[in-house]
mmCIF file of C-alpha atoms in Angstrom:
data_model
loop_
_atom_site.group_PDB
_atom_site.id
_atom_site.type_symbol
_atom_site.label_atom_id
_atom_site.label_comp_id
_atom_site.label_asym_id
_atom_site.label_seq_id
_atom_site.Cartn_x
_atom_site.Cartn_y
_atom_site.Cartn_z
ATOM 1 C CA MET A 48 85.242 129.646 42.339
ATOM 2 C CA ALA A 49 85.867 127.330 45.207
ATOM 3 C CA LEU A 50 88.970 124.774 44.146
ATOM 4 C CA GLY A 51 88.214 121.017 45.178
ATOM 5 C CA LYS A 52 90.056 119.090 48.121
ATOM 6 C CA ASN A 53 93.866 118.623 47.161
ATOM 7 C CA ILE A 54 95.566 114.730 47.017
ATOM 8 C CA ILE A 55 96.742 114.979 50.252
ATOM 9 C CA GLN A 56 93.267 115.880 51.654
ATOM 10 C CA LEU A 57 91.883 112.704 49.117
ATOM 11 C CA GLN A 58 94.378 110.945 50.318
ATOM 12 C CA GLU A 59 93.923 111.038 53.877
ATOM 13 C CA GLU A 60 90.270 109.939 53.246
ATOM 14 C CA LEU A 61 91.426 107.236 51.600
ATOM 15 C CA THR A 62 92.859 105.957 54.434
ATOM 16 C CA TYR A 63 89.827 105.771 56.796
ATOM 17 C CA MET A 64 87.247 103.827 53.920
ATOM 18 C CA PRO A 65 87.044 99.993 54.298
ATOM 19 C CA MET A 66 88.643 98.240 51.443
ATOM 20 C CA GLN A 67 85.462 97.162 49.633
ATOM 21 C CA ARG A 68 84.939 100.612 49.319
ATOM 22 C CA LEU A 69 87.967 100.791 47.941
ATOM 23 C CA VAL A 70 87.725 98.635 45.279
ATOM 24 C CA GLN A 71 84.942 99.913 44.433
ATOM 25 C CA LEU A 72 86.615 103.235 43.323
ATOM 26 C CA VAL A 73 89.012 102.024 41.216
ATOM 27 C CA GLY A 74 85.918 100.720 38.886
ATOM 28 C CA ASP A 75 84.999 103.613 38.834
ATOM 29 C CA PRO A 76 85.950 105.483 36.074
ATOM 30 C CA ASN A 77 84.331 109.117 37.526
ATOM 31 C CA SER A 78 86.068 108.751 40.557
ATOM 32 C CA GLU A 79 87.277 112.252 42.069
ATOM 33 C CA TYR A 80 90.024 110.106 43.536
ATOM 34 C CA GLY A 81 91.861 108.554 40.274
ATOM 35 C CA SER A 82 94.249 105.921 41.105
ATOM 36 C CA LEU A 83 95.127 106.844 45.236
ATOM 37 C CA PRO A 84 92.856 103.738 45.954
ATOM 38 C CA LEU A 85 94.581 101.690 43.791
ATOM 39 C CA MET A 86 97.405 103.183 45.329
ATOM 40 C CA GLU A 87 95.444 102.718 49.103
ATOM 41 C CA ILE A 88 95.039 98.634 48.393
ATOM 42 C CA LYS A 89 99.114 98.037 47.450
ATOM 43 C CA ASN A 90 99.877 99.710 51.106
ATOM 44 C CA ARG A 91 97.616 98.096 52.797
ATOM 45 C CA GLN A 92 98.887 94.856 51.493
ATOM 46 C CA ASP A 93 102.634 95.712 51.821
ATOM 47 C CA LEU A 94 101.765 96.693 55.655
ATOM 48 C CA GLN A 95 99.741 92.971 56.001
ATOM 49 C CA ASN A 96 103.262 90.995 54.295
ATOM 50 C CA ALA A 97 105.528 92.776 55.895
ATOM 51 C CA SER A 98 103.671 92.177 59.089
ATOM 52 C CA ALA A 99 102.822 88.262 58.666
ATOM 53 C CA LYS A 100 106.900 88.278 58.254
ATOM 54 C CA ALA A 101 107.891 90.037 61.083
ATOM 55 C CA PRO A 102 109.768 88.117 63.693
ATOM 56 C CA GLN A 103 107.636 86.768 66.637
ATOM 57 C CA SER A 104 109.941 86.280 69.430
ATOM 58 C CA THR A 105 109.809 89.254 71.412
ATOM 59 C CA VAL A 106 112.814 92.021 71.483
ATOM 60 C CA ALA A 107 113.070 89.571 75.643
ATOM 61 C CA ASP A 108 113.583 87.187 73.333
ATOM 62 C CA ASP A 109 116.007 88.466 71.087
ATOM 63 C CA ILE A 110 118.410 90.090 73.906
ATOM 64 C CA ILE A 111 118.371 86.480 76.154
ATOM 65 C CA SER A 112 119.799 84.993 72.397
ATOM 66 C CA THR A 113 122.493 87.051 72.064
ATOM 67 C CA ALA A 114 123.805 87.267 75.095
ATOM 68 C CA THR A 115 124.081 83.257 75.366
ATOM 69 C CA THR A 116 125.558 82.871 71.728
ATOM 70 C CA PRO A 117 129.577 83.429 71.812
ATOM 71 C CA VAL A 118 130.792 85.457 69.071
ATOM 72 C CA GLY A 119 134.287 85.283 67.627
ATOM 73 C CA ILE A 120 135.220 82.518 70.342
ATOM 74 C CA SER A 121 136.630 78.999 69.204
ATOM 75 C CA PRO A 122 136.947 76.325 71.396
ATOM 76 C CA PRO A 123 140.139 75.537 72.710
ATOM 77 C CA GLY A 124 141.791 72.802 71.763
#
């Protein structure tokens, strides 16, 4: 008797599926994927949200900014 795919193989397949197909699988009670499509959708949303919150400056901008900002130096007076 042949065994089905393991959870790692199923998850790997889902990473290549379009979002529309994942949504269909979430609504399919007979899907071999179980709750994995829902987890994949959540992962994609988390990645999208994280990239939207990422700073828009370049590494060079960050270096220049920290180099021109005095740290711990108080003005004379």
